[in-house]
Amino acid sequence: MKRYVIERDINGVGALSDEELAGAAKTSNAALAELAPRVQWEHSYVAGDKTFCIYLAENEDAIRRHAEISGFPATKITLVSGIIDPTTAG
């Protein structure tokens, strides 16, 4: 499985309540259940009118299919080529 960052343009997402975000997660989880094990959701960041989602997937087509089923746009899909963090410095 490859790791991807999915940028989603969703007007007003940053102003959603916890209950509304929970509903969105349930919608996403239902779509993921249909596609398992081809795509997995790790987590998402909500910022302004966007979400930045981290997914593991077989390929970009699996992510696009999730977007179609869930109704959440996949505005930009970027393959992650590596991960660094403070421990990378040694």
XYZ file of N, CA, C and O in Angstrom:
360
model
N 0.854 -1.178 0.000
C 0.000 0.000 0.000
C 0.898 1.239 0.000
O 1.910 1.283 0.688
N 0.450 2.234 -0.737
C 1.169 3.502 -0.812
C 0.434 4.522 0.057
O -0.768 4.420 0.276
N 1.172 5.521 0.528
C 0.574 6.584 1.346
C 0.346 7.807 0.462
O 1.197 8.178 -0.343
N -0.820 8.428 0.652
C -1.206 9.609 -0.125
C -1.717 10.700 0.800
O -2.284 10.422 1.856
N -1.544 11.938 0.341
C -2.213 13.095 0.942
C -3.307 13.507 -0.032
O -3.026 13.718 -1.224
N -4.532 13.600 0.466
C -5.657 14.015 -0.368
C -6.124 15.370 0.118
O -6.495 15.525 1.282
N -6.055 16.346 -0.751
C -6.552 17.688 -0.445
C -7.986 17.775 -0.954
O -8.253 17.470 -2.110
N -8.886 18.162 -0.052
C -10.296 18.267 -0.414
C -10.771 19.698 -0.184
O -10.616 20.225 0.912
N -11.323 20.322 -1.201
C -11.935 21.644 -1.061
C -13.391 21.443 -0.657
O -14.190 20.926 -1.444
N -13.725 21.833 0.579
C -15.077 21.660 1.108
C -15.462 22.960 1.818
O -14.993 23.234 2.929
N -16.286 23.773 1.165
C -16.675 25.057 1.742
C -17.256 24.887 3.141
O -18.141 24.065 3.348
N -16.726 25.656 4.090
C -17.257 25.683 5.440
C -16.865 24.526 6.334
O -17.317 24.451 7.478
N -16.018 23.626 5.865
C -15.683 22.454 6.675
C -15.046 22.836 8.011
O -15.276 22.176 9.028
N -14.293 23.918 8.039
C -13.637 24.340 9.276
C -14.599 24.836 10.331
O -14.251 24.911 11.504
N -15.824 25.150 9.941
C -16.828 25.651 10.875
C -17.815 24.561 11.317
O -18.741 24.842 12.067
N -17.609 23.326 10.869
C -18.524 22.255 11.239
C -18.395 21.914 12.720
O -17.304 21.974 13.293
N -19.501 21.521 13.312
C -19.505 21.102 14.715
C -18.895 19.707 14.834
O -18.735 18.993 13.837
N -18.592 19.309 16.062
C -18.075 17.964 16.296
C -19.069 16.918 15.799
O -18.679 15.904 15.228
N -20.347 17.168 16.003
C -21.391 16.238 15.558
C -21.399 16.127 14.030
O -21.534 15.030 13.474
N -21.250 17.246 13.345
C -21.226 17.243 11.882
C -19.977 16.533 11.359
O -20.036 15.780 10.379
N -18.840 16.752 12.021
C -17.616 16.063 11.617
C -17.746 14.558 11.855
O -17.273 13.753 11.048
N -18.410 14.173 12.944
C -18.645 12.756 13.207
C -19.502 12.146 12.101
O -19.253 11.014 11.663
N -20.493 12.883 11.639
C -21.326 12.411 10.531
C -20.521 12.237 9.261
O -20.711 11.255 8.525
N -19.615 13.165 9.000
C -18.754 13.054 7.820
C -17.850 11.828 7.935
O -17.639 11.107 6.949
N -17.328 11.584 9.127
C -16.475 10.406 9.337
C -17.275 9.122 9.112
O -16.765 8.169 8.506
N -18.512 9.095 9.559
C -19.353 7.910 9.342
C -19.584 7.678 7.850
O -19.540 6.541 7.374
N -19.818 8.753 7.110
C -20.007 8.640 5.659
C -18.751 8.090 5.002
O -18.809 7.195 4.153
N -17.597 8.614 5.411
C -16.331 8.143 4.866
C -16.102 6.679 5.226
O -15.685 5.877 4.376
N -16.382 6.310 6.472
C -16.172 4.929 6.911
C -17.044 3.947 6.125
O -16.608 2.840 5.810
N -18.261 4.353 5.804
C -19.145 3.488 5.016
C -18.557 3.245 3.626
O -18.584 2.118 3.108
N -18.014 4.299 3.013
C -17.376 4.154 1.701
C -16.136 3.278 1.802
O -15.890 2.428 0.945
N -15.367 3.458 2.858
C -14.164 2.644 3.057
C -14.512 1.171 3.207
O -13.801 0.297 2.709
N -15.607 0.881 3.897
C -16.033 -0.507 4.084
C -16.321 -1.178 2.741
O -16.026 -2.362 2.560
N -16.862 -0.414 1.799
C -17.137 -0.954 0.464
C -15.854 -1.246 -0.304
O -15.829 -2.128 -1.161
N -14.812 -0.492 -0.015
C -13.569 -0.594 -0.776
C -12.484 -1.428 -0.093
O -11.434 -1.668 -0.686
N -12.714 -1.834 1.136
C -11.699 -2.570 1.894
C -11.297 -3.835 1.140
O -12.127 -4.466 0.509
N -10.039 -4.179 1.160
C -8.913 -3.537 1.834
C -8.112 -2.612 0.929
O -6.967 -2.285 1.224
N -8.692 -2.154 -0.174
C -7.952 -1.367 -1.171
C -7.549 0.013 -0.688
O -6.628 0.621 -1.226
N -8.260 0.569 0.288
C -7.973 1.923 0.761
C -8.270 2.003 2.258
O -9.228 1.402 2.740
N -7.402 2.704 2.987
C -7.549 2.899 4.428
C -7.316 4.368 4.765
O -6.409 5.001 4.225
N -8.093 4.876 5.683
C -7.975 6.269 6.133
C -7.166 6.288 7.416
O -7.502 5.602 8.378
N -6.093 7.062 7.447
C -5.300 7.196 8.670
C -5.848 8.323 9.542
O -6.163 8.114 10.692
N -5.905 9.526 8.992
C -6.460 10.679 9.713
C -6.558 11.853 8.747
O -6.072 11.777 7.624
N -7.202 12.924 9.221
C -7.351 14.129 8.399
C -7.121 15.367 9.244
O -7.378 15.363 10.450
N -6.675 16.418 8.580
C -6.544 17.735 9.189
C -7.606 18.627 8.563
O -7.764 18.641 7.346
N -8.321 19.353 9.393
C -9.336 20.294 8.928
C -8.762 21.695 9.083
O -8.318 22.073 10.175
N -8.750 22.465 7.991
C -8.154 23.801 8.009
C -8.920 24.700 7.040
O -8.843 24.509 5.826
N -9.667 25.639 7.601
C -10.412 26.561 6.748
C -11.436 25.816 5.913
O -12.255 25.064 6.429
N -11.371 26.000 4.609
C -12.304 25.356 3.680
C -11.690 24.123 3.023
O -12.024 23.773 1.890
N -10.772 23.463 3.733
C -10.094 22.291 3.179
C -9.939 21.212 4.245
O -9.925 21.499 5.439
N -9.811 19.982 3.765
C -9.284 18.926 4.608
C -8.074 18.349 3.897
O -7.991 18.362 2.657
N -7.128 17.896 4.683
C -5.932 17.226 4.185
C -5.944 15.845 4.825
O -5.757 15.714 6.035
N -6.218 14.833 4.005
C -6.435 13.486 4.502
C -5.235 12.601 4.166
O -4.700 12.672 3.067
N -4.855 11.772 5.124
C -3.766 10.832 4.924
C -4.394 9.448 4.745
O -5.114 8.968 5.623
N -4.123 8.839 3.593
C -4.691 7.538 3.257
C -3.589 6.572 2.851
O -2.566 6.982 2.289
N -3.839 5.308 3.101
C -3.068 4.227 2.501
C -3.965 3.630 1.428
O -5.157 3.382 1.683
N -3.414 3.423 0.244
C -4.237 2.899 -0.843
C -3.387 2.138 -1.844
O -2.186 2.370 -1.963
N -4.057 1.236 -2.562
C -3.386 0.504 -3.636
C -2.902 1.456 -4.719
O -1.822 1.305 -5.262
N -3.764 2.447 -5.040
C -3.453 3.375 -6.120
C -4.416 4.565 -6.055
O -5.338 4.580 -5.232
N -4.199 5.530 -6.922
C -5.042 6.726 -6.946
C -6.482 6.404 -7.334
O -7.410 7.074 -6.873
N -6.679 5.399 -8.157
C -8.038 5.040 -8.562
C -8.893 4.642 -7.359
O -10.079 4.965 -7.308
N -8.309 3.949 -6.394
C -9.050 3.561 -5.189
C -9.472 4.801 -4.403
O -10.583 4.863 -3.871
N -8.613 5.805 -4.359
C -8.944 7.056 -3.670
C -10.046 7.798 -4.419
O -10.987 8.310 -3.809
N -9.948 7.838 -5.727
C -10.999 8.490 -6.526
C -12.347 7.782 -6.343
O -13.387 8.425 -6.263
N -12.313 6.465 -6.251
C -13.557 5.715 -6.044
C -14.153 6.041 -4.680
O -15.365 6.194 -4.543
N -13.304 6.171 -3.662
C -13.788 6.578 -2.336
C -14.466 7.943 -2.427
O -15.527 8.159 -1.847
N -13.860 8.867 -3.156
C -14.438 10.205 -3.312
C -15.814 10.125 -3.976
O -16.749 10.820 -3.562
N -15.948 9.281 -4.984
C -17.234 9.124 -5.674
C -18.298 8.560 -4.735
O -19.416 9.073 -4.678
N -17.947 7.515 -3.994
C -18.914 6.862 -3.106
C -19.309 7.774 -1.950
O -20.480 7.889 -1.608
N -18.316 8.438 -1.342
C -18.567 9.258 -0.150
C -19.168 10.618 -0.484
O -19.833 11.222 0.351
N -18.891 11.125 -1.693
C -19.331 12.462 -2.057
C -18.368 13.550 -1.627
O -18.640 14.731 -1.807
N -17.221 13.160 -1.072
C -16.209 14.137 -0.672
C -15.180 14.263 -1.793
O -14.556 13.271 -2.172
N -14.978 15.463 -2.325
C -14.092 15.628 -3.480
C -12.642 15.309 -3.151
O -12.179 15.540 -2.039
N -11.943 14.752 -4.118
C -10.498 14.569 -4.015
C -9.886 15.592 -4.960
O -9.581 15.295 -6.108
N -9.746 16.826 -4.471
C -9.285 17.937 -5.297
C -7.876 17.697 -5.820
O -7.578 17.947 -6.987
N -7.003 17.198 -4.931
C -5.618 16.926 -5.319
C -5.154 15.689 -4.561
O -5.337 15.595 -3.349
N -4.551 14.756 -5.277
C -4.020 13.526 -4.685
C -2.508 13.536 -4.899
O -2.040 13.644 -6.032
N -1.761 13.418 -3.808
C -0.301 13.459 -3.889
C 0.282 12.214 -3.230
O -0.022 11.918 -2.069
N 1.121 11.497 -3.967
C 1.819 10.336 -3.427
C 2.906 10.822 -2.468
O 3.677 11.732 -2.791
N 2.971 10.228 -1.294
C 3.995 10.578 -0.300
C 5.254 9.774 -0.641
O 5.209 8.546 -0.714
N 6.354 10.478 -0.822
C 7.606 9.805 -1.198
C 8.493 9.515 0.006
O 9.438 8.747 -0.089
N 8.186 10.123 1.139
C 8.974 9.876 2.348
C 8.377 10.601 3.526
O 7.485 11.453 3.359
N 8.818 10.234 4.703
C 8.341 10.855 5.930
C 9.562 11.269 6.750
O 10.500 10.480 6.916
N 9.514 12.504 7.240
C 10.556 12.950 8.167
C 9.877 13.498 9.410
O 8.719 13.904 9.383
N 10.615 13.483 10.505
C 10.156 14.046 11.761
C 11.393 14.452 12.559
O 12.521 14.326 12.051
N 11.261 14.967 13.780
C 12.426 15.408 14.520
C 13.489 14.335 14.712
O 14.693 14.635 14.784
N 13.103 13.062 14.753
C 14.078 11.998 14.951
C 14.909 11.717 13.704
O 15.956 11.054 13.785
N 14.499 12.240 12.548
C 15.245 12.044 11.313
C 16.639 12.668 11.404
O 17.582 12.191 10.790
N 16.768 13.706 12.226
C 18.043 14.408 12.370
C 19.107 13.549 13.024
O 20.285 13.838 12.910
N 18.681 12.497 13.685
C 19.649 11.581 14.285
C 19.980 11.830 15.700
O 19.761 12.566 16.488
